[in-house]
Amino acid sequence: MTTLSRPDLSDIHRGDWVDRRLPIAWRPYTRLARLDRPVGIWLTLFPCWAALIQASHGLPDLRQLAIFSLGALLMRSAGSTVNDIADRKFDGHVERTRFRPLASGEIATLPAFIFLTVELALAASLLFFLTPHTRLIAIYVLPLVFVYPLCKRFTHWPQAVLGAAFNWGMLMAWAEAAGHIPVGAVLMWAGAIAWQIGYDTIYAYVDLKDDTRLGLKSTAILFGRHGKTFIGLFYALAVGAWSLGGWLLEMSPPYAVGMLVIAVHLAWQTRRIDLARPDMNYRLFLANILTGVLLACTALSGTW
């Protein structure tokens, strides 16, 4: 029940566009792919677009932009499906995830596996439009995609594994657009991982009580009451890695201005964190869509 003092933290809201506009048979698969919660898609896309812009020294080729955008959508959806399959026995006991299709019994495990196969097949079909070098880089991410959902059982750092997988498209973008992956590009990827550890830790604080009760692990549990300090540290590492990476990639002076804006925005987020307010933490997590927009715009300004 939702009260005035304690809002419902479920990430699925009945009566939304999925329930209003889609056939009943489509609804669980739409939610399994997180199409009703596109924040993760945007958080995957913007760093990838930033890398494409940097590798292309300006606006990227529209064909490459379309392929990488579809790839980010499909792989994020496949990763979400893998995660829900792995966590189906836990999600029903967590307030935020209790209405997810597998946890609620809206869909069985076998259809979910079939749906995952379709998602991966569609994603794999995009590889035919990429160079052999990029295809090889793409294959390397698969172990991370399948290992991540299990990480919370044995390490407090699932956010780091997720960050590496979530932002793998940045490395692929360089391989495709430039034919190689320079040190500066690796630093940009590392910065994206640090950024994701920061914002996904904010997200993890939403589930802190439930995860602790279930014996699961996360950076939020590891950092405890010092979370605000550590999130600020990882945000600072992200800005530092992006700044150094941009310098190595010979970005122009406007890039530094963009980095300053990003630093101010992340500092504002850190200042606003309240570990005792899951609703506030969730809104701050969503604010990182703007961080992604700023990163892509900063990359573009650095090519002028």
XYZ file of C-alpha atoms in Angstrom, residues 53-241:
189
model
C 31.090 11.449 -32.464
C 34.641 11.451 -31.113
C 35.741 8.612 -33.386
C 34.162 10.317 -36.398
C 35.584 13.757 -35.475
C 32.103 15.207 -35.839
C 28.617 14.025 -36.686
C 28.756 10.255 -37.284
C 27.652 8.419 -40.386
C 23.869 7.922 -40.253
C 24.217 4.236 -41.091
C 26.582 3.678 -38.166
C 24.369 5.755 -35.896
C 21.331 3.625 -36.785
C 23.185 0.312 -36.294
C 24.623 1.274 -32.921
C 21.323 2.726 -31.728
C 19.473 -0.478 -32.600
C 22.282 -2.509 -31.060
C 22.084 -0.576 -27.804
C 18.310 -1.044 -27.691
C 18.457 -4.784 -28.375
C 21.395 -5.592 -26.101
C 19.988 -3.544 -23.244
C 16.682 -5.366 -23.662
C 18.424 -8.745 -23.821
C 20.467 -7.889 -20.744
C 17.280 -6.943 -18.901
C 15.695 -10.259 -19.878
C 18.747 -12.187 -18.660
C 18.616 -10.246 -15.405
C 14.919 -10.945 -14.830
C 15.380 -14.646 -15.573
C 18.275 -14.890 -13.117
C 16.477 -12.876 -10.409
C 12.985 -14.318 -10.845
C 13.075 -15.913 -7.380
C 14.291 -12.701 -5.713
C 12.310 -10.012 -7.533
C 8.993 -10.994 -5.984
C 10.413 -10.166 -2.537
C 11.740 -6.714 -3.515
C 9.342 -3.774 -3.450
C 10.682 -2.161 -6.614
C 10.610 -5.358 -8.714
C 7.677 -7.318 -7.303
C 5.431 -6.712 -10.345
C 7.948 -7.742 -13.009
C 6.523 -10.397 -15.370
C 8.552 -13.387 -14.183
C 8.334 -12.463 -10.504
C 4.562 -11.990 -10.642
C 3.940 -15.138 -12.685
C 2.644 -13.165 -15.662
C 5.022 -15.113 -17.884
C 6.756 -18.492 -17.480
C 10.497 -19.107 -17.667
C 10.482 -21.025 -20.974
C 8.771 -18.262 -22.993
C 11.216 -15.807 -21.424
C 14.156 -17.892 -22.659
C 12.621 -18.070 -26.141
C 12.156 -14.300 -26.115
C 15.795 -13.866 -25.047
C 16.901 -16.045 -27.971
C 14.970 -13.818 -30.371
C 16.500 -10.665 -28.862
C 20.038 -12.049 -29.171
C 19.393 -13.237 -32.723
C 18.200 -9.776 -33.754
C 21.223 -8.175 -32.096
C 23.553 -10.671 -33.784
C 22.046 -9.842 -37.182
C 23.404 -6.303 -36.847
C 26.956 -7.691 -36.768
C 26.721 -8.430 -40.491
C 26.733 -4.680 -41.090
C 29.954 -4.152 -39.099
C 33.614 -4.806 -39.829
C 35.220 -8.107 -38.739
C 37.260 -6.243 -36.100
C 34.123 -4.710 -34.571
C 32.357 -8.081 -34.603
C 35.195 -9.579 -32.594
C 35.011 -6.758 -30.049
C 31.241 -7.289 -29.812
C 31.573 -10.987 -29.008
C 33.837 -10.229 -26.049
C 30.994 -8.505 -24.186
C 28.756 -11.592 -24.024
C 30.374 -13.095 -20.883
C 29.738 -9.811 -19.046
C 26.087 -9.783 -20.145
C 25.477 -13.269 -18.769
C 27.664 -12.987 -15.655
C 26.269 -9.677 -14.412
C 22.913 -10.986 -13.098
C 24.783 -13.468 -10.898
C 27.301 -10.967 -9.519
C 25.107 -9.723 -6.677
C 25.343 -13.220 -5.192
C 29.130 -13.191 -4.712
C 30.494 -9.640 -5.041
C 29.582 -6.172 -3.818
C 30.578 -4.777 -7.234
C 27.863 -5.839 -9.696
C 27.624 -2.175 -10.705
C 31.195 -2.309 -12.072
C 30.423 -5.359 -14.222
C 27.215 -3.723 -15.435
C 29.104 -0.536 -16.256
C 31.651 -2.416 -18.348
C 28.903 -4.221 -20.292
C 26.514 -1.253 -20.545
C 29.169 0.953 -22.131
C 30.868 -1.649 -24.337
C 29.351 0.052 -27.356
C 31.832 2.897 -26.836
C 34.726 0.571 -27.673
C 32.819 -0.919 -30.599
C 32.095 2.571 -31.918
C 35.805 3.352 -32.082
C 36.615 0.017 -33.681
C 33.983 0.630 -36.358
C 34.422 4.348 -37.050
C 38.202 4.635 -36.656
C 39.439 1.065 -37.097
C 41.290 1.094 -33.766
C 40.720 1.819 -30.065
C 43.157 4.476 -28.765
C 44.082 4.954 -25.115
C 41.893 8.046 -24.924
C 38.866 5.975 -25.981
C 39.617 3.379 -23.292
C 39.748 6.187 -20.731
C 36.369 7.454 -21.925
C 34.999 3.931 -21.427
C 36.590 3.717 -17.972
C 35.018 7.065 -17.108
C 31.630 5.743 -18.165
C 32.117 2.745 -15.868
C 32.941 5.044 -12.923
C 29.915 7.190 -13.772
C 27.700 4.097 -13.837
C 29.045 2.824 -10.529
C 28.037 6.205 -9.125
C 24.518 6.451 -10.518
C 23.751 2.745 -10.182
C 24.796 2.910 -6.532
C 22.195 5.647 -6.084
C 19.718 3.251 -7.692
C 20.872 0.394 -5.434
C 20.039 2.412 -2.331
C 16.388 2.150 -3.401
C 16.621 -1.632 -2.813
C 18.985 -1.500 0.163
C 16.661 -2.963 2.798
C 15.281 -5.704 0.557
C 18.710 -6.718 -0.798
C 20.160 -6.884 2.719
C 17.267 -9.051 3.911
C 17.703 -11.413 0.936
C 21.473 -11.729 1.448
C 22.341 -10.041 -1.854
C 25.293 -7.704 -2.432
C 25.749 -4.271 -3.982
C 27.923 -1.197 -3.711
C 25.121 0.426 -1.682
C 25.422 -2.317 0.942
C 29.229 -2.100 0.835
C 29.358 1.702 1.193
C 26.591 1.841 3.798
C 26.210 5.266 5.414
C 29.292 6.515 3.521
C 27.506 6.150 0.192
C 27.308 9.858 -0.526
C 31.099 10.203 -0.227
C 31.824 7.214 -2.451
C 29.296 8.222 -5.094
C 30.914 11.653 -5.227
C 34.324 9.974 -5.558
C 33.222 7.840 -8.517
C 31.599 10.835 -10.173
C 34.900 12.707 -9.768
C 36.776 9.754 -11.280
C 34.371 9.805 -14.223
C 34.964 13.501 -14.906
C 38.711 13.003 -14.518
C 38.816 10.053 -16.923
